[in-house]
Tab-separated table of C-alpha atoms and ligand atoms in Angstrom:
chain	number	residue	atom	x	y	z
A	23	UNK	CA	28.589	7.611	19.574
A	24	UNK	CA	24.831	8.062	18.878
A	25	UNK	CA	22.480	5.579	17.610
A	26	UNK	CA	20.766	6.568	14.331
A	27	UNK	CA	18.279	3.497	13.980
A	28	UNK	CA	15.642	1.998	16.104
A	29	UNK	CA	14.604	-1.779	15.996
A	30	UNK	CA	11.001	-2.110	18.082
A	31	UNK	CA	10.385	-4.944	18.615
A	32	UNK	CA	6.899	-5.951	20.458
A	33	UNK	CA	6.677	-9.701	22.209
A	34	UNK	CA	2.910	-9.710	22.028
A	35	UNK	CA	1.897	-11.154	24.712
A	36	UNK	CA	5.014	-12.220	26.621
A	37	UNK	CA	3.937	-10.846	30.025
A	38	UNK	CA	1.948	-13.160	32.240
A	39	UNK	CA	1.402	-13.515	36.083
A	40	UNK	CA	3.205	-16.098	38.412
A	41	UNK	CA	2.355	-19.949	37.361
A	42	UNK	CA	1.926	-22.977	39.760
A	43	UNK	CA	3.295	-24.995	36.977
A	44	UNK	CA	6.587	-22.942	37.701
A	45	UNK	CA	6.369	-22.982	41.005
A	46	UNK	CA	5.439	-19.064	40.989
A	47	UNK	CA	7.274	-18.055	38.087
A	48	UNK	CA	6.503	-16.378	34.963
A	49	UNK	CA	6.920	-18.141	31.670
A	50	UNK	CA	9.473	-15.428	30.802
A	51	UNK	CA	11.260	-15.697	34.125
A	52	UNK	CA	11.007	-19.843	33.527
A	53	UNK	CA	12.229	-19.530	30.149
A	54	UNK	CA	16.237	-20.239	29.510
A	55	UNK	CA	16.471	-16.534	28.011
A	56	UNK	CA	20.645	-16.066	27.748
A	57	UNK	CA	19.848	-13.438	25.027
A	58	UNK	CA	17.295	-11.221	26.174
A	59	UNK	CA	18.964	-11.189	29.606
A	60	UNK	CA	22.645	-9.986	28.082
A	61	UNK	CA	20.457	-7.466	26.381
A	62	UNK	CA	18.859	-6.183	29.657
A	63	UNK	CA	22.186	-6.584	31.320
A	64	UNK	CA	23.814	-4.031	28.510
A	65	UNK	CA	20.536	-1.868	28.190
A	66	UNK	CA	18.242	0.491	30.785
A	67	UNK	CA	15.446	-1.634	31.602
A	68	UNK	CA	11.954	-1.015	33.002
A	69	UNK	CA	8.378	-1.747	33.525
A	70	UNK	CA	5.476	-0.138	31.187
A	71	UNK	CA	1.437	0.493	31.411
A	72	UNK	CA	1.116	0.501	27.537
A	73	UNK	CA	-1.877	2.477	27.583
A	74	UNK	CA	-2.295	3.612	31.336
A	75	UNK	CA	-2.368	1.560	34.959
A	76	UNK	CA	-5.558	-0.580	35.897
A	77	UNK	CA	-6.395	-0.466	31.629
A	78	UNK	CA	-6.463	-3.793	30.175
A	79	UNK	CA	-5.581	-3.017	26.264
A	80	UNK	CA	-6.036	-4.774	23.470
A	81	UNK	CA	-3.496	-5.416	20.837
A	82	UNK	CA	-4.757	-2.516	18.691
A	83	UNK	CA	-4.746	-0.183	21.319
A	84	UNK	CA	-1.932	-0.843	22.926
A	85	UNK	CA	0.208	-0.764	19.728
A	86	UNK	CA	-1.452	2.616	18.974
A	87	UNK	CA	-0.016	3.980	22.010
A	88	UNK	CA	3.358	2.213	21.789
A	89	UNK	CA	3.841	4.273	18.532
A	90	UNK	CA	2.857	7.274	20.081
A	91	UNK	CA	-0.955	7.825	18.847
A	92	UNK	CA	-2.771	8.144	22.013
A	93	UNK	CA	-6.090	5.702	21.404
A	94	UNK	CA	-8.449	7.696	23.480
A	95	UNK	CA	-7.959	9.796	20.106
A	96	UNK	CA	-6.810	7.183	17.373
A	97	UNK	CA	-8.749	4.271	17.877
A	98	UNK	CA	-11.805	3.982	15.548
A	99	UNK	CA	-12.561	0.296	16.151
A	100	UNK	CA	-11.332	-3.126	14.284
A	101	UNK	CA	-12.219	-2.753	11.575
A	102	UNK	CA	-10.437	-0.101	9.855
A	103	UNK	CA	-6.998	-1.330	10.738
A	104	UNK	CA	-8.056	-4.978	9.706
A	105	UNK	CA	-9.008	-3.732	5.971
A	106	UNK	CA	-5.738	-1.356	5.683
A	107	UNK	CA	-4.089	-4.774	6.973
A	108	UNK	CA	-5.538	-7.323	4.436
A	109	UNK	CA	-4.458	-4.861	1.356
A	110	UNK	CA	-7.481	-2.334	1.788
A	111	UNK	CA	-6.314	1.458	1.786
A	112	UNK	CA	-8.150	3.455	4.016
A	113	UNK	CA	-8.821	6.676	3.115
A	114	UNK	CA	-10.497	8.941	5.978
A	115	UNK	CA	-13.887	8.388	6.628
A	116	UNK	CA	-14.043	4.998	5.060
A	117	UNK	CA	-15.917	2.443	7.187
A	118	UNK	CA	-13.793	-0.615	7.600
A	119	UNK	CA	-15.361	-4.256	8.993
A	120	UNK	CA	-14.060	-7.734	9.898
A	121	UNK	CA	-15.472	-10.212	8.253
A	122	UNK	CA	-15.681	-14.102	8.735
A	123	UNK	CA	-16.854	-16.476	5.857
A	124	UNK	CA	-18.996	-18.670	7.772
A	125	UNK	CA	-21.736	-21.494	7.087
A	126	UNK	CA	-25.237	-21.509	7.167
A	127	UNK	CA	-27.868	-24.213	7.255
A	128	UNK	CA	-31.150	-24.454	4.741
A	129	UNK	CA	-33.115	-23.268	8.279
A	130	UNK	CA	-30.815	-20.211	7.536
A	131	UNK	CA	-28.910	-21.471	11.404
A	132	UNK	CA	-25.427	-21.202	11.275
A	133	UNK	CA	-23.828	-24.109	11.516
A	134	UNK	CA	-19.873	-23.556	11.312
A	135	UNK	CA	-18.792	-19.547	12.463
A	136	UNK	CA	-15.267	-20.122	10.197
A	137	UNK	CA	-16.887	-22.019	7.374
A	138	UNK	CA	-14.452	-25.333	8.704
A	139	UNK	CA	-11.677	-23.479	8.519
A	140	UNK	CA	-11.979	-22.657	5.365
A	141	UNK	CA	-8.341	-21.945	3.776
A	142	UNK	CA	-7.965	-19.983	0.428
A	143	UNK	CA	-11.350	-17.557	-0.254
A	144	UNK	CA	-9.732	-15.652	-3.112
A	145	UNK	CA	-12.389	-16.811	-5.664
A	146	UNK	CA	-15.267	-16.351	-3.399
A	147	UNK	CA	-13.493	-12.678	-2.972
A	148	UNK	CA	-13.485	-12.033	-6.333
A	149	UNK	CA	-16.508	-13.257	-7.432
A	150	UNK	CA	-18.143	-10.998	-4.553
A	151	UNK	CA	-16.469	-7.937	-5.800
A	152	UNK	CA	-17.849	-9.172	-9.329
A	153	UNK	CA	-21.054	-9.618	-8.243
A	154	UNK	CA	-22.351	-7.007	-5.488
A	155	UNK	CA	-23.236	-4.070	-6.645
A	156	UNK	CA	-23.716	-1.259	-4.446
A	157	UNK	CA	-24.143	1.299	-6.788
A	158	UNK	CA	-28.553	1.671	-5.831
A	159	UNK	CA	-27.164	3.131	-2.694
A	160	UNK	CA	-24.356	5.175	-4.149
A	161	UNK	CA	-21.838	3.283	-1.918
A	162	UNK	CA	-18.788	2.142	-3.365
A	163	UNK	CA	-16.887	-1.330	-1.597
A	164	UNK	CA	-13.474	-3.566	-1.550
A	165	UNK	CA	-13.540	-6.850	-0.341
A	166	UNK	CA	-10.174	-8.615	0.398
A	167	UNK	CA	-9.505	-12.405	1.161
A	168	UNK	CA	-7.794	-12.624	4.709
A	169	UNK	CA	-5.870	-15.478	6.513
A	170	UNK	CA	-7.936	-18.611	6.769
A	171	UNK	CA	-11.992	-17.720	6.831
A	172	UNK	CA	-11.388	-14.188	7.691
A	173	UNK	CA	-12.005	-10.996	5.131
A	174	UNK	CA	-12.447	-7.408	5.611
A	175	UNK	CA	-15.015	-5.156	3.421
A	176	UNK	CA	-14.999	-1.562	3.296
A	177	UNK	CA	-17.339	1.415	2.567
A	178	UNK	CA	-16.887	4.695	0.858
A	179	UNK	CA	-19.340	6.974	0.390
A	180	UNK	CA	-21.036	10.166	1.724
A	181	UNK	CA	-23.080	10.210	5.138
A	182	UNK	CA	-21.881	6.857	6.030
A	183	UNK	CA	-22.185	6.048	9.747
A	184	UNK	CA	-19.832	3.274	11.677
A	185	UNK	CA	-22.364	2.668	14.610
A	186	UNK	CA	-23.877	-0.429	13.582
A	187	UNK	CA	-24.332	-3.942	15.462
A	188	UNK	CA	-22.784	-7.284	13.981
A	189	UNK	CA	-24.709	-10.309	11.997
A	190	UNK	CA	-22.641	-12.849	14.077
A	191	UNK	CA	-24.659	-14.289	16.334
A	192	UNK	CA	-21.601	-15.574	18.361
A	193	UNK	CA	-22.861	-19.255	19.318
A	194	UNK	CA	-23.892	-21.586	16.486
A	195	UNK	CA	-27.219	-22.873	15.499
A	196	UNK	CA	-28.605	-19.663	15.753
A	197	UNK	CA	-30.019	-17.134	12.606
A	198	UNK	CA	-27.525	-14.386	12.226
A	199	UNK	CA	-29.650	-11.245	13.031
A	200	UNK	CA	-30.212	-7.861	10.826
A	201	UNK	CA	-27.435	-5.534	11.138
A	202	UNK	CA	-29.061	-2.497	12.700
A	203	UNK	CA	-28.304	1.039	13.844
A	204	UNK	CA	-26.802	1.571	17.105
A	205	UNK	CA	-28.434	5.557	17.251
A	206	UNK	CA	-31.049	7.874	15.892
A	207	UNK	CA	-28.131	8.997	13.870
A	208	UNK	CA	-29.176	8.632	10.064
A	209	UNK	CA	-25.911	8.073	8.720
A	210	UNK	CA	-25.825	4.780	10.900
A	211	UNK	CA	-29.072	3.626	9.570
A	212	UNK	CA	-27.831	3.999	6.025
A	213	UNK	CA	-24.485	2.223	7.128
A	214	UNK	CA	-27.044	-0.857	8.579
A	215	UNK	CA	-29.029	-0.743	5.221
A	216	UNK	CA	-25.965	-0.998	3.105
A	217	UNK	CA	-24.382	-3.694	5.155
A	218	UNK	CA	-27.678	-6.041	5.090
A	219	UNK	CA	-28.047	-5.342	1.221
A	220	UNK	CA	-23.845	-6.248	0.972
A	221	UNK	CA	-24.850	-9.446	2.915
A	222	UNK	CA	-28.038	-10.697	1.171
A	223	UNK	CA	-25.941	-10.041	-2.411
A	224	UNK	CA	-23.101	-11.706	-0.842
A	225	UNK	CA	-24.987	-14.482	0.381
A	226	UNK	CA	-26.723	-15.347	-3.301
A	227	UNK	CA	-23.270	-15.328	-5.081
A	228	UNK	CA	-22.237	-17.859	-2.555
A	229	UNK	CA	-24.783	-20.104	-2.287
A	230	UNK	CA	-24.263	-21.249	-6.282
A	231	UNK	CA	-20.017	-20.984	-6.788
A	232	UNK	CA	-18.826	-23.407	-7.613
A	233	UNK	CA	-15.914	-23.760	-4.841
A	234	UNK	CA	-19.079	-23.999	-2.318
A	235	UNK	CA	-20.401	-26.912	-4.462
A	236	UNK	CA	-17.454	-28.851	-4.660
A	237	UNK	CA	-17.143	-28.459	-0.997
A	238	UNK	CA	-20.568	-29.957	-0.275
A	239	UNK	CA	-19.293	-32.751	-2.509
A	240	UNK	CA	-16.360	-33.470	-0.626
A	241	UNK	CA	-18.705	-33.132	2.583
A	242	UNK	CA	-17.101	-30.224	3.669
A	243	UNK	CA	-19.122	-27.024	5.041
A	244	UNK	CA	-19.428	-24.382	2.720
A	245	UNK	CA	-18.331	-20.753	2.865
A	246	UNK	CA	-21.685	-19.258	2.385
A	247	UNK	CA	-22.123	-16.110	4.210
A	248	UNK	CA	-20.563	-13.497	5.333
A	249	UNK	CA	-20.387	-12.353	8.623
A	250	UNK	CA	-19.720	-8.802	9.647
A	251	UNK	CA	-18.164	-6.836	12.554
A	252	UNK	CA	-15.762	-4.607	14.733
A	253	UNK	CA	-17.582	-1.536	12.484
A	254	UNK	CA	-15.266	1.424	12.687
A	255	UNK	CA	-14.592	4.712	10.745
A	256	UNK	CA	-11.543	5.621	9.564
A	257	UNK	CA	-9.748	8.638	11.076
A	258	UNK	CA	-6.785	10.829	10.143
A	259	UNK	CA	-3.526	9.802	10.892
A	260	UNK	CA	-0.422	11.978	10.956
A	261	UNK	CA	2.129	9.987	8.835
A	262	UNK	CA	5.050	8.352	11.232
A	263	UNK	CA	7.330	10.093	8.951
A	264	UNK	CA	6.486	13.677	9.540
A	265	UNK	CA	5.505	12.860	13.540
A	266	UNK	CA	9.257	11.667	13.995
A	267	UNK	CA	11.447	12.934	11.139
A	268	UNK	CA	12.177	8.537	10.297
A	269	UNK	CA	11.176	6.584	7.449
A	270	UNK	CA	10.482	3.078	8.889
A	271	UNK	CA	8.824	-0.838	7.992
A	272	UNK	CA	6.637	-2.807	9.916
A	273	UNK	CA	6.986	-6.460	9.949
A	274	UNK	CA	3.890	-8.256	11.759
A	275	UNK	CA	2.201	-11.351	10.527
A	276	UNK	CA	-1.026	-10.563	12.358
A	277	UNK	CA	-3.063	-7.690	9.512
A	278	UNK	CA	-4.226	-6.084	12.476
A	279	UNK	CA	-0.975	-4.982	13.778
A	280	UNK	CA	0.760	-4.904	10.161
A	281	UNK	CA	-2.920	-2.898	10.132
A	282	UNK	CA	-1.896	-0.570	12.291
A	283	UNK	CA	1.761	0.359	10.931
A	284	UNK	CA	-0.222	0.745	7.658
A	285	UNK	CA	-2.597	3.516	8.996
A	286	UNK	CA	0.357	5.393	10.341
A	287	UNK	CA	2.852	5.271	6.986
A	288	UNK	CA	5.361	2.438	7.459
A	289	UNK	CA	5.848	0.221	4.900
A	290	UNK	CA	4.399	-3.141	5.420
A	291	UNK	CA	6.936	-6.212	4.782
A	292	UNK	CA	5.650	-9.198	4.141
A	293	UNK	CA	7.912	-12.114	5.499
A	294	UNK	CA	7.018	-15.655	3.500
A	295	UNK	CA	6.692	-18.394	6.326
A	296	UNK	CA	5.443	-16.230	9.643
A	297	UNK	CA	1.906	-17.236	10.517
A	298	UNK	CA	1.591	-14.881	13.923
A	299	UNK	CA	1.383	-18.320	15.624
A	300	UNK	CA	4.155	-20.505	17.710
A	301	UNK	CA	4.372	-22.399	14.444
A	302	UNK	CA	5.900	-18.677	12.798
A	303	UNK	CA	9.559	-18.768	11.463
A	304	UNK	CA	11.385	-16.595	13.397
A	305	UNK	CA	15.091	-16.500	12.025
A	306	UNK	CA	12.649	-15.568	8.611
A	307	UNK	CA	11.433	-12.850	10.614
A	308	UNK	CA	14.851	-11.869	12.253
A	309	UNK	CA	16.586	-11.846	8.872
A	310	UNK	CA	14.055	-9.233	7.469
A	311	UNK	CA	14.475	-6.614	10.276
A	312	UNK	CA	18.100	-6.926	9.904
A	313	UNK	CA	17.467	-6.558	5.908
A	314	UNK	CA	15.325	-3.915	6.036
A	315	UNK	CA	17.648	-1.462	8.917
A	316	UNK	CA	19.715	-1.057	5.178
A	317	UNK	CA	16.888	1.377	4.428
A	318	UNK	CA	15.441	2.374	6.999
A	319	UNK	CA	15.526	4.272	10.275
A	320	UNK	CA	13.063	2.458	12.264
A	321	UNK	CA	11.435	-0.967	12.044
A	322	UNK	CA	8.606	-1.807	14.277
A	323	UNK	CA	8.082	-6.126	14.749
A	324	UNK	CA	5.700	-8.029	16.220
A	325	UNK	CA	5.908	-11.522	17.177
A	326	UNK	CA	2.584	-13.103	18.393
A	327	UNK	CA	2.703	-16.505	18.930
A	328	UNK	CA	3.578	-15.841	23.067
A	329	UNK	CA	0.281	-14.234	23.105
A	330	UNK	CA	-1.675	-16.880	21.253
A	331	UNK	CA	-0.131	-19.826	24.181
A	332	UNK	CA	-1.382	-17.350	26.725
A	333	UNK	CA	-4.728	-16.970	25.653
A	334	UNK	CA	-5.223	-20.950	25.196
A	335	UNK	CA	-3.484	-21.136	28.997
A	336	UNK	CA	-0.503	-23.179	27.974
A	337	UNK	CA	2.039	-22.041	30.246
A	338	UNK	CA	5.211	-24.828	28.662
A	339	UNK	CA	4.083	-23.373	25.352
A	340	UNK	CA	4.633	-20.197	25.989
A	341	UNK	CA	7.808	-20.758	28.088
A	342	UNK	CA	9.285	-22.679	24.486
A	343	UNK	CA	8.329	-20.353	22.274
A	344	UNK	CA	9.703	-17.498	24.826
A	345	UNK	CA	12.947	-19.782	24.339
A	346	UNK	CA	12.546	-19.969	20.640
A	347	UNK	CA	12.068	-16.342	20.424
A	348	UNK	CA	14.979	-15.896	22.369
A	349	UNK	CA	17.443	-17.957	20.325
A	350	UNK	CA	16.198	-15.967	17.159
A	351	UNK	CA	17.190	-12.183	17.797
A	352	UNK	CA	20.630	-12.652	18.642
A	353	UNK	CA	21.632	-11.530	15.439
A	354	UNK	CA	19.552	-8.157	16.260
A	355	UNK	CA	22.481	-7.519	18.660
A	356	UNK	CA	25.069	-7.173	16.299
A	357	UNK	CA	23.781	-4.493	14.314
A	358	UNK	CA	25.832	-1.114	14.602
A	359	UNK	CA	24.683	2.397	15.081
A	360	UNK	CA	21.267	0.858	16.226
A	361	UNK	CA	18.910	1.120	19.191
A	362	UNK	CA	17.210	-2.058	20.221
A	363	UNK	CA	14.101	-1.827	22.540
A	364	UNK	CA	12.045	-4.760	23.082
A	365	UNK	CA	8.849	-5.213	24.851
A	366	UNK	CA	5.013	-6.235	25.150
A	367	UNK	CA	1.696	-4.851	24.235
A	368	UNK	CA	0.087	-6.124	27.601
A	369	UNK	CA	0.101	-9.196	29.971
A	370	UNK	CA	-1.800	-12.076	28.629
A	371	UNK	CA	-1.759	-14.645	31.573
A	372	UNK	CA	-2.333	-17.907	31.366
A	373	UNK	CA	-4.463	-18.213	34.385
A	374	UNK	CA	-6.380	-16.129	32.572
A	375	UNK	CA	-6.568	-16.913	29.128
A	376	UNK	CA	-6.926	-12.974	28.178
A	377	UNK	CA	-4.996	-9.558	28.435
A	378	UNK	CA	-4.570	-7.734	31.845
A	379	UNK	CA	-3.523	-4.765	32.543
A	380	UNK	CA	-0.470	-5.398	34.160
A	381	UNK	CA	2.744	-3.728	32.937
A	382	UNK	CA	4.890	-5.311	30.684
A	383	UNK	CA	9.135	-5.537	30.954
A	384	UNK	CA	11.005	-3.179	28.509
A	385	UNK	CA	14.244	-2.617	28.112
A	386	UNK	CA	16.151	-0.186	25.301
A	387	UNK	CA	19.610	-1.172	24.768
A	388	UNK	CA	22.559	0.267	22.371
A	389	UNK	CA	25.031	3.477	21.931
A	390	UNK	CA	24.519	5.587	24.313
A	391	UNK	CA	22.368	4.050	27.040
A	392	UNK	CA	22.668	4.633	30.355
A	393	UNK	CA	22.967	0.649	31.118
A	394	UNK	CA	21.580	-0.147	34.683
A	395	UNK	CA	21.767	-3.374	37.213
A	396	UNK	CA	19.284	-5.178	35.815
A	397	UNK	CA	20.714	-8.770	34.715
A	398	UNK	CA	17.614	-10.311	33.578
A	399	UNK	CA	14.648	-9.651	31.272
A	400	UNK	CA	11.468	-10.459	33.028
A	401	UNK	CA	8.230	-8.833	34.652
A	402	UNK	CA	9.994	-8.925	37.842
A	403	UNK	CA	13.559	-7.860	37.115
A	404	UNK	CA	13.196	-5.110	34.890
A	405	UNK	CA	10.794	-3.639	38.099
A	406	UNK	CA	14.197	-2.640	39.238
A	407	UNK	CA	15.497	-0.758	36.252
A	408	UNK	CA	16.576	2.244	35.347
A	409	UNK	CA	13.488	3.568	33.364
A	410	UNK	CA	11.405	2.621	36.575
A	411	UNK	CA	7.466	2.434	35.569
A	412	UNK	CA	6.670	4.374	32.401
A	413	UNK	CA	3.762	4.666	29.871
A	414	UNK	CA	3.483	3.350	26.079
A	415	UNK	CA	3.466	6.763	25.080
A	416	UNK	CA	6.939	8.050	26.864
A	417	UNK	CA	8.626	5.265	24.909
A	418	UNK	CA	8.723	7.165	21.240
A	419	UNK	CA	9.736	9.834	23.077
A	420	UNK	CA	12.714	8.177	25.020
A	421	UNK	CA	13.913	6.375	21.905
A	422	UNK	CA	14.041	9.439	19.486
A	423	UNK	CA	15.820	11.521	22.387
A	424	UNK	CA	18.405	8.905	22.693
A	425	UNK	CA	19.239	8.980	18.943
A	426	UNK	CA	19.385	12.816	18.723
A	427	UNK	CA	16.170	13.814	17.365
A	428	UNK	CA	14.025	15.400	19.719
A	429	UNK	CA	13.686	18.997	20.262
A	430	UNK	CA	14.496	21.312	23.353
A	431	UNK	CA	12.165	22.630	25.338
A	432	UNK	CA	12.653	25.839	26.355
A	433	UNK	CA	15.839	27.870	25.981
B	507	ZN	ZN1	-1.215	-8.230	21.733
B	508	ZN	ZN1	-4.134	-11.362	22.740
């Protein structure tokens, strides 16, 4: 029997480095894991540099490469994958931005970078993309409400450049600066012009709504300007369809990895009650791969919250919601006819509170694998596995060869 489906399914995060707390342990290899470890006891199980050893990668990048799009090629910065994330289709060439709704003082200091937290922007959204007009420097823009205070804006138009600094000024109490041009290159400066005019309209229409006002009322900081940044262009991507012969669904609460499926082709499936934090509904989550395998070949998920524990350096967190996760996919073992290969998108240790570029675990299990001796699923066990120390980009490969569908080289 060969498998004809692929579940991948990314633990963001999951990989750490020993911790005292566990007496030299990993949160994975502390964890009570009885699932993930039957899985790596059935599968072929390894170690993987997602992008390449000694490179620390981020999210973005490393997911990039896990679906086979090399980022040394692919990646065009934040941005783009954020907008195409938060609803925003990208079509080449567009330049794509993060935004934060923040607050700023009479002095014109910010005072709050996330506006307090600000939850539900939708009619500051719309009354943006009511209100700024564009049209002087024949530049057209969407604007789309994110989670929380975040947003993305993008620009189309011709000559547009993507090398431009950031208004954020990164520390509070300070003026957000001009966005400027980061070369000679013309098309950048017209990019920095377009992005201070965007701002300064912005900035008027959200001074006087009345959602701001009411806020002030209530004596809460208002969401009155916009800050801008991860500036990126967006490139061409192959669809994942034609790369790999499979129709397939992404399921990620974070918009820059659902982002990121986007730019390639899958379908993006929203799943009501995940949040991309430890707080995310798993068995929600679970339910929808299993749904979606009805009509598709491949389904790439993400769960983040592991990630998020690592960079705030709470090792028990991470270790429960390692357990958590684990508790949650058994039903991903039942599914026939299916390959199942689960993994990370980097290290993100706790002593460290950031990625590192340590390799991750992986193991691919299902019809047809060559299972190894590997009983456990951890960053030391899998060490000893049968794909040995691999690359983000063999993985696509590996997987479509073990269902059948790659092509021979040579006679
Ligand atoms: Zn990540
Ligand atoms: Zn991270």
């Amino acid at each position: 029997m060969t498998a004809r489906k692929i579940v991948y399914m990314v633990l963001d995060g999951i990989s750490d480095r020993p911790c005292p707390q566990f007496g030299g342990l990993t949160p994975l290899q502390a964890a009570r894991t009885p699932v993930l470890d039957r899985f790596a006891a059935e599968g072929i199980c390894g170690i993987m540099d997602t992008i390449a050893p000694g490179v620390r990668p981020g999210s973005d990048t490393a997911h990039l490469s896990l679906l086979g799009y090399p980022p040394e090629r692919y990646y065009t910065g934040r941005g783009p994958l954020e907008a195409e994330g938060s609803g925003i289709h990208m079509a080449p060439g567009m330049i794509g931005f993060r935004c934060n709704f923040a607050t700023i003082d009479r002095a014109g200091r910010i005072i709050d970078r996330r506006a307090g937290r600000i939850h539900h922007t939708e009619l500051l959204s719309s009354a943006i993309r009511e209100g700024v007009d564009l049209t002087a420097h024949d530049v057209a823009f969407r604007f789309e409400s994110g989670a929380g205070h975040r947003a993305a804006l993008a620009f189309a138009g011709e000559g547009l450049g993507d090398r431009v600094s950031s208004n954020d000024p990164k520390a509070e109490g300070r003026e957000p600066p001009a966005i400027v041009p980061l070369t000679d290159d013309p098309a950048d400066k017209r990019t920095a012009d377009v992005c201070n005019d965007f701002i300064r309209q912005s900035r008027q229409i959200l001074l006087d709504h009345p959602l701001n006002l009411e806020r002030l009322e209530q004596g809460l900081p208002p969401a009155n300007i916009l800050l801008l940044r991860g500036a990126g262009k967006m490139g061409h991507f192959e669809p994942f369809s034609e790369r790999y012969g499979l129709s397939g669904s992404v399921i990620a609460a974070a918009t820059l990895i659902s982002g990121i499926g986007m730019v390639v082709g899958l379908e993006h499936i929203p799943v009501p009650g995940t949040t991309g934090s430890v707080d995310t509904d798993l068995d929600a989550k679970v339910a929808a791969v299993v749904r979606e395998l009805e009509r598709k070949e491949f389904v790439l998920v993400n769960i983040k919250g592991a990630d998020e524990a690592g960079h705030d350096g709470k090792a028990e967190e991470k270790r429960d919601f390692i357990e958590a996760i684990d508790a949650a996919i058994e039903p991903l073992g039942a599914i026939e006819g299916c390959l199942l290969a689960i993994c990370s998108d980097h290290t993100t240790p706790c002593s460290i509170g950031d990625h590192s570029a340590d390799p991750v675990p992986v193991v691919i299990r299902g019809e047809g694998v060559r299972a190894d001796r590997v009983q456990a699923f951890d960053e030391i066990a899998c060490a000893e596995g049968g794909l040995n120390r691999i690359r983000g980009g063999d993985l696509m490969p590996i997987l479509l060869d073990l269902i059948n569908k790659t092509h021979k080289y040579g006679a």
